[in-house]
mmCIF file of C-alpha atoms and ligand atoms in Angstrom:
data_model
loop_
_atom_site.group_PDB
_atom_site.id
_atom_site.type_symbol
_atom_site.label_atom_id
_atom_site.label_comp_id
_atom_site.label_asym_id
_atom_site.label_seq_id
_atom_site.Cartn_x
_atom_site.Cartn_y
_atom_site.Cartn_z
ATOM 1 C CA UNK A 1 -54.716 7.040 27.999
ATOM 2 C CA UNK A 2 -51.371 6.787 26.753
ATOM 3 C CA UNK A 3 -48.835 8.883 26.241
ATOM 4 C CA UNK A 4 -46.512 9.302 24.070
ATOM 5 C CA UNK A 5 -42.795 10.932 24.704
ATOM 6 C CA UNK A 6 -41.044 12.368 21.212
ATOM 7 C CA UNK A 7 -37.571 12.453 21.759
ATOM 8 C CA UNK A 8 -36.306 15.744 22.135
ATOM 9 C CA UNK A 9 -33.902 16.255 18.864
ATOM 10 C CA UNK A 10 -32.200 20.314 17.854
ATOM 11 C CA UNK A 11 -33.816 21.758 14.806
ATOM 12 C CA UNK A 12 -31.031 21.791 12.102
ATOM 13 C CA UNK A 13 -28.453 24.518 13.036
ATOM 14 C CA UNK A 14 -27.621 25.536 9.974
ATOM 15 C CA UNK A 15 -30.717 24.786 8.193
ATOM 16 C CA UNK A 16 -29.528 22.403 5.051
ATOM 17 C CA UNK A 17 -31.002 22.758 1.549
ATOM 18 C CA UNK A 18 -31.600 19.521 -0.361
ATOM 19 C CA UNK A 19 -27.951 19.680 -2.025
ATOM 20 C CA UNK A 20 -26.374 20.252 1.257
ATOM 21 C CA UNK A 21 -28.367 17.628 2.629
ATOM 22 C CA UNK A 22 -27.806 15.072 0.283
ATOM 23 C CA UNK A 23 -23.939 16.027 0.011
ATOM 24 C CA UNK A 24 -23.986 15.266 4.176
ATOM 25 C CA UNK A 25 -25.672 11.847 3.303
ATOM 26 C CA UNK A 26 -22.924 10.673 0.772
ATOM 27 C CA UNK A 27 -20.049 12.867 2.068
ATOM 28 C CA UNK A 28 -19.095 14.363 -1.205
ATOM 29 C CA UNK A 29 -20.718 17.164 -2.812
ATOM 30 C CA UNK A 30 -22.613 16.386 -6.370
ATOM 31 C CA UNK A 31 -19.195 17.620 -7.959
ATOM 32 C CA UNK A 32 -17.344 14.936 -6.148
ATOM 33 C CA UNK A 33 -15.709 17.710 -3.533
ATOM 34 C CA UNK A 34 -15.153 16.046 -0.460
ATOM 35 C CA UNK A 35 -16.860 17.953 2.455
ATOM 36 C CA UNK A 36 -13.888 17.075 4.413
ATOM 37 C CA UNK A 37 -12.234 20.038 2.264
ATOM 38 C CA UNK A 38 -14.912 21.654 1.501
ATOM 39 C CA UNK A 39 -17.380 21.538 4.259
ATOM 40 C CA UNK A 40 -19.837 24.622 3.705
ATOM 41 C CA UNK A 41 -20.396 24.847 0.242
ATOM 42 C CA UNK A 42 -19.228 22.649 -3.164
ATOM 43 C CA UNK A 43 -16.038 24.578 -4.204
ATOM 44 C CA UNK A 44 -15.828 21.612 -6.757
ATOM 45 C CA UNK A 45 -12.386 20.931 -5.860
ATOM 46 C CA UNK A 46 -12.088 16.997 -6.754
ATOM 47 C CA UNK A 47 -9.356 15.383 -4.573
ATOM 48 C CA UNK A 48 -8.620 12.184 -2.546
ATOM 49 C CA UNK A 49 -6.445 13.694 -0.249
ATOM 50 C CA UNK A 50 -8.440 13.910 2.890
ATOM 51 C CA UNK A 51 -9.262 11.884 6.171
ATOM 52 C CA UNK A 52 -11.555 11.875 9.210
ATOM 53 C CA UNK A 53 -8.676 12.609 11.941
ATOM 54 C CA UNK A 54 -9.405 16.318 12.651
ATOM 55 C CA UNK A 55 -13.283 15.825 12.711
ATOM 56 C CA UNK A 56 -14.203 12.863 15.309
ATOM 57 C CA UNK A 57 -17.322 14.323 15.494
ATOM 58 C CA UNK A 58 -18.664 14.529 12.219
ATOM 59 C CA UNK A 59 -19.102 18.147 12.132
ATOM 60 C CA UNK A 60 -17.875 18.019 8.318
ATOM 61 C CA UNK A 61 -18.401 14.718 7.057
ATOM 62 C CA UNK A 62 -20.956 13.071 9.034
ATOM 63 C CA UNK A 63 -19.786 9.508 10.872
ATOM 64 C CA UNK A 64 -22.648 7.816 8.925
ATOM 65 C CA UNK A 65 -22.145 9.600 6.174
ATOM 66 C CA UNK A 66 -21.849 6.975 2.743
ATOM 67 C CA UNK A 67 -18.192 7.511 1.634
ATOM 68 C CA UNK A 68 -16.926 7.929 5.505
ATOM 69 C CA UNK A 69 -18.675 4.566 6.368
ATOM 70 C CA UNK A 70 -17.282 2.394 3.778
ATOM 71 C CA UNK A 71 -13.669 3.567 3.952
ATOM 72 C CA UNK A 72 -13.241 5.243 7.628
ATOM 73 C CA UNK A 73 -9.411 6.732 6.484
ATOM 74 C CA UNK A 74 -8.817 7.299 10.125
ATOM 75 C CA UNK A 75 -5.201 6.457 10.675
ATOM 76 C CA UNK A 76 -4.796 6.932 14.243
ATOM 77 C CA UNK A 77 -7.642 3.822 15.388
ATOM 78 C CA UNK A 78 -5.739 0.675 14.893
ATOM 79 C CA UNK A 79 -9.402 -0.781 15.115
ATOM 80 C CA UNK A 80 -10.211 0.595 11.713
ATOM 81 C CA UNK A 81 -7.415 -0.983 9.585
ATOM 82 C CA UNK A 82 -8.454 0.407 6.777
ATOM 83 C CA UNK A 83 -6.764 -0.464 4.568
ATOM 84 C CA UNK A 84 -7.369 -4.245 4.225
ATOM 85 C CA UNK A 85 -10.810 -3.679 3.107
ATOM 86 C CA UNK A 86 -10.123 -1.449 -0.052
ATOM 87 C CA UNK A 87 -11.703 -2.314 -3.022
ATOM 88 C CA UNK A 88 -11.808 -1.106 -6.619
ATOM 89 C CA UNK A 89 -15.185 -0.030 -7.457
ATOM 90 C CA UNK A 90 -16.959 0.565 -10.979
ATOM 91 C CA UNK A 91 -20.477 2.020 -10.957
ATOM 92 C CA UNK A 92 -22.728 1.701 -13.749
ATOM 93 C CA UNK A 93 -25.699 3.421 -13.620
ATOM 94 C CA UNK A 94 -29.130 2.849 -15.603
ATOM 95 C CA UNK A 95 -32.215 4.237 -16.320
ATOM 96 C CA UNK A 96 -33.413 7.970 -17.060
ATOM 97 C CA UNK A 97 -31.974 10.693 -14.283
ATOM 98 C CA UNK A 98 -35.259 11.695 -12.205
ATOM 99 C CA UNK A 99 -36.200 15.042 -13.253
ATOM 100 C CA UNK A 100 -38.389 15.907 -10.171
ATOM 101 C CA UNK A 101 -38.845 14.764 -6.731
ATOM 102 C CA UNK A 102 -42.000 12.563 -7.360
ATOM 103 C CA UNK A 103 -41.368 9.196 -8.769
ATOM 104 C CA UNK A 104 -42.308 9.043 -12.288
ATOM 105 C CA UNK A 105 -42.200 4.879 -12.146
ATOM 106 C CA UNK A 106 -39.353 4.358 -14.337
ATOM 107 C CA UNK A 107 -36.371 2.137 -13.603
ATOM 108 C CA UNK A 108 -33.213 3.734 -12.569
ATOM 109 C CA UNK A 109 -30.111 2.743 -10.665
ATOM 110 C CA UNK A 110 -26.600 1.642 -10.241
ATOM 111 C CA UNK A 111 -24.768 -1.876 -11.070
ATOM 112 C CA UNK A 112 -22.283 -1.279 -8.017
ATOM 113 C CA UNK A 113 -19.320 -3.947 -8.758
ATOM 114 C CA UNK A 114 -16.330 -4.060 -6.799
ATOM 115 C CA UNK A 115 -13.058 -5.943 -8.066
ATOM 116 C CA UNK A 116 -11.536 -7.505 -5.032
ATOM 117 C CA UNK A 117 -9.660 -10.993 -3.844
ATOM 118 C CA UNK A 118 -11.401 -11.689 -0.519
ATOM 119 C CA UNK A 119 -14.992 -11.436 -0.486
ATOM 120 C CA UNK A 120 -15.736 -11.993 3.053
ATOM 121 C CA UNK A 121 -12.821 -9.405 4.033
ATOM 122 C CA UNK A 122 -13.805 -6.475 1.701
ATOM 123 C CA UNK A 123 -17.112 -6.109 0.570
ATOM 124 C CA UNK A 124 -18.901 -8.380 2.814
ATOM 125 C CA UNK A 125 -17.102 -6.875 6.003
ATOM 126 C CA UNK A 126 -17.654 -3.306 4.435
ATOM 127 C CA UNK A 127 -21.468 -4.264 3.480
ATOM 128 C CA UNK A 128 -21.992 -5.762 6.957
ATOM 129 C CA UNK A 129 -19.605 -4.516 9.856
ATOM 130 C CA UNK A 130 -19.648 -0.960 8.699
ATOM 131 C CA UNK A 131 -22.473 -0.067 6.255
ATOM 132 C CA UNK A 132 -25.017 -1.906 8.333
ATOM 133 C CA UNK A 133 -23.946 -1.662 11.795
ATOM 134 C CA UNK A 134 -25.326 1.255 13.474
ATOM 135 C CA UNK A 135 -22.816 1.485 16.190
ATOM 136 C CA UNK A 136 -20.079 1.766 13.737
ATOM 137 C CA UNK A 137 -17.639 3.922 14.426
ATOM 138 C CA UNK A 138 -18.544 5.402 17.492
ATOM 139 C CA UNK A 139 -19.711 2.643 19.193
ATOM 140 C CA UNK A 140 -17.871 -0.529 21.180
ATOM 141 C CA UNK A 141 -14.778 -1.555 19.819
ATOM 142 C CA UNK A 142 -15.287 -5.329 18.792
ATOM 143 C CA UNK A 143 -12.919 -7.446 21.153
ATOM 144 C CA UNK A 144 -11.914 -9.900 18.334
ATOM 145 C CA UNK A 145 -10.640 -9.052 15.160
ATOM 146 C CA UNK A 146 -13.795 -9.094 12.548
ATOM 147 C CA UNK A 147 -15.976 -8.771 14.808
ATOM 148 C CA UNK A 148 -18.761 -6.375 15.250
ATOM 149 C CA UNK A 149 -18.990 -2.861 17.183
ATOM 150 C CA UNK A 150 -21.263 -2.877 20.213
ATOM 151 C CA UNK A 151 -23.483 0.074 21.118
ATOM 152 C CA UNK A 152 -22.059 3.060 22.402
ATOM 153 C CA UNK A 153 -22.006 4.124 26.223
ATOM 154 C CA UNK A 154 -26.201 4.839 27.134
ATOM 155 C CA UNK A 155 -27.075 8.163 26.834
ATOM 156 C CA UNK A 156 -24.759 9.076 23.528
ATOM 157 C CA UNK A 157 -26.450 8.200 20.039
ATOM 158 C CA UNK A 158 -25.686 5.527 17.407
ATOM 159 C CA UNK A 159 -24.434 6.793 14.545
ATOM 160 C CA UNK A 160 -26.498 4.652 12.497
ATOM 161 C CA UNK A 161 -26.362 2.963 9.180
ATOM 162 C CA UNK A 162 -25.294 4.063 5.669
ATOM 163 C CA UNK A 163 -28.080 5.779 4.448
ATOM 164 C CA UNK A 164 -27.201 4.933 0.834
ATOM 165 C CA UNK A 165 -26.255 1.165 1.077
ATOM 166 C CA UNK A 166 -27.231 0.006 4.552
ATOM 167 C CA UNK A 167 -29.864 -1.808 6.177
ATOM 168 C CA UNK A 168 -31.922 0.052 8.395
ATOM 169 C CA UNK A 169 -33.763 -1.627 10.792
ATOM 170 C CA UNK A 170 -37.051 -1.024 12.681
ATOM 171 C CA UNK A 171 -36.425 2.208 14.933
ATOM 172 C CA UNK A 172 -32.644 3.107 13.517
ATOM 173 C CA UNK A 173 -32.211 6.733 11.999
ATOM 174 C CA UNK A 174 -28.937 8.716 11.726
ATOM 175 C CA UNK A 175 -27.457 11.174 14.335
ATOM 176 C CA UNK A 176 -26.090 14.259 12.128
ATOM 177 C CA UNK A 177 -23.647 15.811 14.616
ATOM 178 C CA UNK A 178 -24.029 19.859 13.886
ATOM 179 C CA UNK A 179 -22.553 23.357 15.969
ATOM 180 C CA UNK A 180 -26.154 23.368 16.512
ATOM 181 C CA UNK A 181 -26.639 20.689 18.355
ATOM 182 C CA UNK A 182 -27.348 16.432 17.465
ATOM 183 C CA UNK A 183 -29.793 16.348 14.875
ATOM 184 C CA UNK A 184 -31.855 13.157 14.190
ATOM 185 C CA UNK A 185 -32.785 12.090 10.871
ATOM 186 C CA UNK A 186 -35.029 9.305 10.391
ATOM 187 C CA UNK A 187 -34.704 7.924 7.335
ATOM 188 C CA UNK A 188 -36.270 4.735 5.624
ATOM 189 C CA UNK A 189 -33.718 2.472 3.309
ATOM 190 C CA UNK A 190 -33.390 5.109 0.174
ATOM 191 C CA UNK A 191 -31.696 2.490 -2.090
ATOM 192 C CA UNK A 192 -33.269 -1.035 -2.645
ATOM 193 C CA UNK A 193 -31.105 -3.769 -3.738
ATOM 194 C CA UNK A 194 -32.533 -5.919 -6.190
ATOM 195 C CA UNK A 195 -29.784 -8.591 -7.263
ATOM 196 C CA UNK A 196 -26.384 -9.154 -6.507
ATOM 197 C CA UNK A 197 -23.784 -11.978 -8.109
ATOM 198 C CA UNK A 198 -20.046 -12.940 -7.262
ATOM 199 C CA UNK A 199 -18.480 -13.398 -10.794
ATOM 200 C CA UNK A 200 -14.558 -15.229 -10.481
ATOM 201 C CA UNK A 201 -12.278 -13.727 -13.083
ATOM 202 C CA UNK A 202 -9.209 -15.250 -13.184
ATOM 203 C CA UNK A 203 -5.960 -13.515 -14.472
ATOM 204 C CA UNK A 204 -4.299 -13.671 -18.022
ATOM 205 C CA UNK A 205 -2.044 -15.329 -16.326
ATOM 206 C CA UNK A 206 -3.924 -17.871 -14.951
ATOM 207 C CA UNK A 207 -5.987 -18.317 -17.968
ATOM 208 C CA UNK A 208 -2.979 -19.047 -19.894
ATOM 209 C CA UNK A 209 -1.474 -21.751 -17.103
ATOM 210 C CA UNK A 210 -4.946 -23.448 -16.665
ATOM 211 C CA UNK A 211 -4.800 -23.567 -20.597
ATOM 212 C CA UNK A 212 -0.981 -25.110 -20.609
ATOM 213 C CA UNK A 213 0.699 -22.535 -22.206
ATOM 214 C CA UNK A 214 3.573 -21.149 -19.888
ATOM 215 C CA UNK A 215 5.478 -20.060 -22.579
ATOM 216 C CA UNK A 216 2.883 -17.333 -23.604
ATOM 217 C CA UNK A 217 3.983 -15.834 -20.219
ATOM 218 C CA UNK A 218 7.484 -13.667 -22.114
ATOM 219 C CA UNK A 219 10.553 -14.536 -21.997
ATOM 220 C CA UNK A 220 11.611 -12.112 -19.313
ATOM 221 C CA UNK A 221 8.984 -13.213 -16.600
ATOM 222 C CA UNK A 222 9.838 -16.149 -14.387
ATOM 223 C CA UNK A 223 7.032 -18.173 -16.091
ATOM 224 C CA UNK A 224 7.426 -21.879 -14.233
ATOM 225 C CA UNK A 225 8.869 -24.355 -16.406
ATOM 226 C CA UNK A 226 6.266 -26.765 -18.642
ATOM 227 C CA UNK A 227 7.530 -29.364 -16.519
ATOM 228 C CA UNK A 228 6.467 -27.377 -12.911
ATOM 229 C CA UNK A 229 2.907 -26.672 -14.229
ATOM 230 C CA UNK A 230 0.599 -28.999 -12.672
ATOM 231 C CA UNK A 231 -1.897 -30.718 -15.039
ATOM 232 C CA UNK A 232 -5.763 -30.785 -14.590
ATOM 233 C CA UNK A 233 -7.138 -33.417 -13.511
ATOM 234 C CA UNK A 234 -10.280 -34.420 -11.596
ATOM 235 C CA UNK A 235 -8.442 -35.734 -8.416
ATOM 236 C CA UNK A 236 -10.064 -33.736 -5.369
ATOM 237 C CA UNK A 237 -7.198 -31.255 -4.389
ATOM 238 C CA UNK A 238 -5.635 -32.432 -0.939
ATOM 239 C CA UNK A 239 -7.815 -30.959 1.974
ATOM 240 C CA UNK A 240 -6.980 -26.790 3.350
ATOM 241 C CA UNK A 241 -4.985 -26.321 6.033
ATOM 242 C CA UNK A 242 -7.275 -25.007 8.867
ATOM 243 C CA UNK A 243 -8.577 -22.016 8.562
ATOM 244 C CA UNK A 244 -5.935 -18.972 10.477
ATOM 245 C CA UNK A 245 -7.944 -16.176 11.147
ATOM 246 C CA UNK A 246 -8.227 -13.595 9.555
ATOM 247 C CA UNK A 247 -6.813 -10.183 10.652
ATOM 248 C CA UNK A 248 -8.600 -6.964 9.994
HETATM 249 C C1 LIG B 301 -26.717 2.317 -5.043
HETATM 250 C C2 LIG B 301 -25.615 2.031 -4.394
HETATM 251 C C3 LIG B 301 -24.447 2.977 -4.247
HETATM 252 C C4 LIG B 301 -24.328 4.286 -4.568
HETATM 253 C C5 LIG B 301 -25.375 5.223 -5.189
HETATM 254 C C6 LIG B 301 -22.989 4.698 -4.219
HETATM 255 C C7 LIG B 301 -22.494 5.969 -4.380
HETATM 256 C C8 LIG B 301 -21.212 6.359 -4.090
HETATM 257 C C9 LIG B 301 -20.675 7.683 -4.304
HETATM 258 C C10 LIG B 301 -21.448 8.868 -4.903
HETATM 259 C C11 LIG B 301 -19.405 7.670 -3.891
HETATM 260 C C12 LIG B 301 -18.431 8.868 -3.926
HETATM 261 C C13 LIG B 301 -17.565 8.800 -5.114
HETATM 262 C C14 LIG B 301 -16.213 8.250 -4.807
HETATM 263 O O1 LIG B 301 -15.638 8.535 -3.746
HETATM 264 O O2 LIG B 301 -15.693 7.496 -5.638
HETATM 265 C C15 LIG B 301 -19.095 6.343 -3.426
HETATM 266 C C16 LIG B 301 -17.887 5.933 -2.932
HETATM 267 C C17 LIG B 301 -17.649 4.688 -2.407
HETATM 268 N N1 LIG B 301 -18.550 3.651 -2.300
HETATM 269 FE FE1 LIG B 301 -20.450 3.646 -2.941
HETATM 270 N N2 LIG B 301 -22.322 3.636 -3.679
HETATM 271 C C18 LIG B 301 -23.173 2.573 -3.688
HETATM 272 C C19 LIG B 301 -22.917 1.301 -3.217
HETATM 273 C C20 LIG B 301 -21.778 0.936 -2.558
HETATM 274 C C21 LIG B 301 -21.563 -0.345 -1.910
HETATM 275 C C22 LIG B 301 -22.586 -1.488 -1.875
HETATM 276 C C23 LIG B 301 -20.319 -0.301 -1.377
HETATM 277 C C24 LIG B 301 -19.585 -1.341 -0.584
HETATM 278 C C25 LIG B 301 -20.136 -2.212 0.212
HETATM 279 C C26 LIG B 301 -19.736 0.987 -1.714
HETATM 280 C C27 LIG B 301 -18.470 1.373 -1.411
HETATM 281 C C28 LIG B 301 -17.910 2.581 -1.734
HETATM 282 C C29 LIG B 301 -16.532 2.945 -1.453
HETATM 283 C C30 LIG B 301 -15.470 2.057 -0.809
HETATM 284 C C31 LIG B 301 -16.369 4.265 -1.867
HETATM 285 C C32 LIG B 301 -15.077 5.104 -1.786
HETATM 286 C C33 LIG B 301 -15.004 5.869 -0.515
HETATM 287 C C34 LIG B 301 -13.718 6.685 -0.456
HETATM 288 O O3 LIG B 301 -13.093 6.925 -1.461
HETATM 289 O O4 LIG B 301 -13.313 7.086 0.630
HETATM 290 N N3 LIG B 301 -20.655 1.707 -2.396
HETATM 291 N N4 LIG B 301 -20.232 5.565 -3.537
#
């Protein structure tokens, strides 16, 4: 015989509809309200001006939710620094919106491309120490800078991965912090990536030095003398200095 334990999880307290729901998965109503300012219901008040620091919890904006997980805005945790993994984002999306819940088949989605320096410090750390990582944010602090959060103290919940653009391995679900009590929701990877390139695009600027034309730069700028423009040549640049590591 074997038996088998469910773990005891609250019913929702408030019950969510699917709008409500789905607003608590990405963290931003379908107007684009925030629920950090507009928690109960979509008062379609667009703004930017909001952060995590009065709700640790989640109550409003769940800790896994999409939008809290890739860009945590919590001043007060020098862990989080923030701001060195900002990126500027353009989403395209494609294909038909899906009329009703069944899945008529057709292609739709989003070209997600982000415009950044550093690869490995924003989207790759976003992608992989915060949208994936389960224990992020309420887990283990990582003792080295970049590295990742360690499960939380036994007994309290993961917060689990970004339902929209994480990874959810065997077992993981999503702890959705309500008055009511810690609700469980296990979900199943919602959004399945299918490609993904790194494109380089250099500046004007750059364009126009590589092309040996530093005079195109204006008159004004301090364009480098013709002179103090290196040429191209196919001699291997001199070797890096060693790597420094890299704060977050
Ligand atoms: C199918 C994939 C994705 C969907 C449907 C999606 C959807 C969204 C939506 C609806 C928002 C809220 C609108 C806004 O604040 O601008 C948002 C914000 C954001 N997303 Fe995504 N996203 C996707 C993939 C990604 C990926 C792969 C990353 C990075 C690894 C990412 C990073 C961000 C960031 C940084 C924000 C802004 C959060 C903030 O302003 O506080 N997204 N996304």
């Amino acid at each position: 015989m074997v038996t088998l334990a469910q773990a005891a999880t609250p019913p929702l307290n408030p019950v969510l509809d699917a709008t409500a729901m789905s607003a608590k998965l990405v963290g931003r109503w379908p107007s684009g309200a925030p629920l950090a300012t507009a928690p109960d219901a979509d008062d379609k008040k667009v703004t930017n001006a909001f952060d995590y620091v009065d709700d640790d919890d989640g109550l409003k904006t769940p800790r896994f939710s999409h939008i809290r997980k890739v860009n945590p805005r919590h001043g007060k945790r020098d862990d989080l620094a923030t701001e060195r993994h900002r990126m500027l984002r353009r989403g395209i999306p494609f294909g038909p919106p899906l009329k009703d819940a069944a899945d008529d088949g057709v292609e739709r989605g989003l070209h997600f491309i982000s415009i950044i320096s550093d690869p490995v410090r924003q989207f790759e750390f976003v992608q992989s120490n915060w949208a994936n990582n389960p224990n992020f944010p309420n887990g283990g602090v990582p003792g080295t800078p970049g590295g990742q959060y360690t499960p939380p103290a036994p007994g309290i919940p993961p917060d689990g991965p970004d339902p929209l653009t994480g990874e959810f391995d065997a077992g993981q679900q999503d702890s959705l912090h309500q008055p009511g009590g810690m609700h469980v929701l296990p979900l199943a990877e919602l959004v399945t990536v299918s490609a993904g390139e790194y494109f380089f695009a250099p500046s004007v600027t750059a364009l126009k030095l590589l092309g040996g034309k530093p005079k195109a730069l204006g008159a004004a700028s301090a364009a480098p003398a013709a002179a103090d423009v290196a040429p191209i040549t196919e001699t291997p640049a001199a070797a890096p200095a060693a790597d420094t590591p890299n704060p977050t």
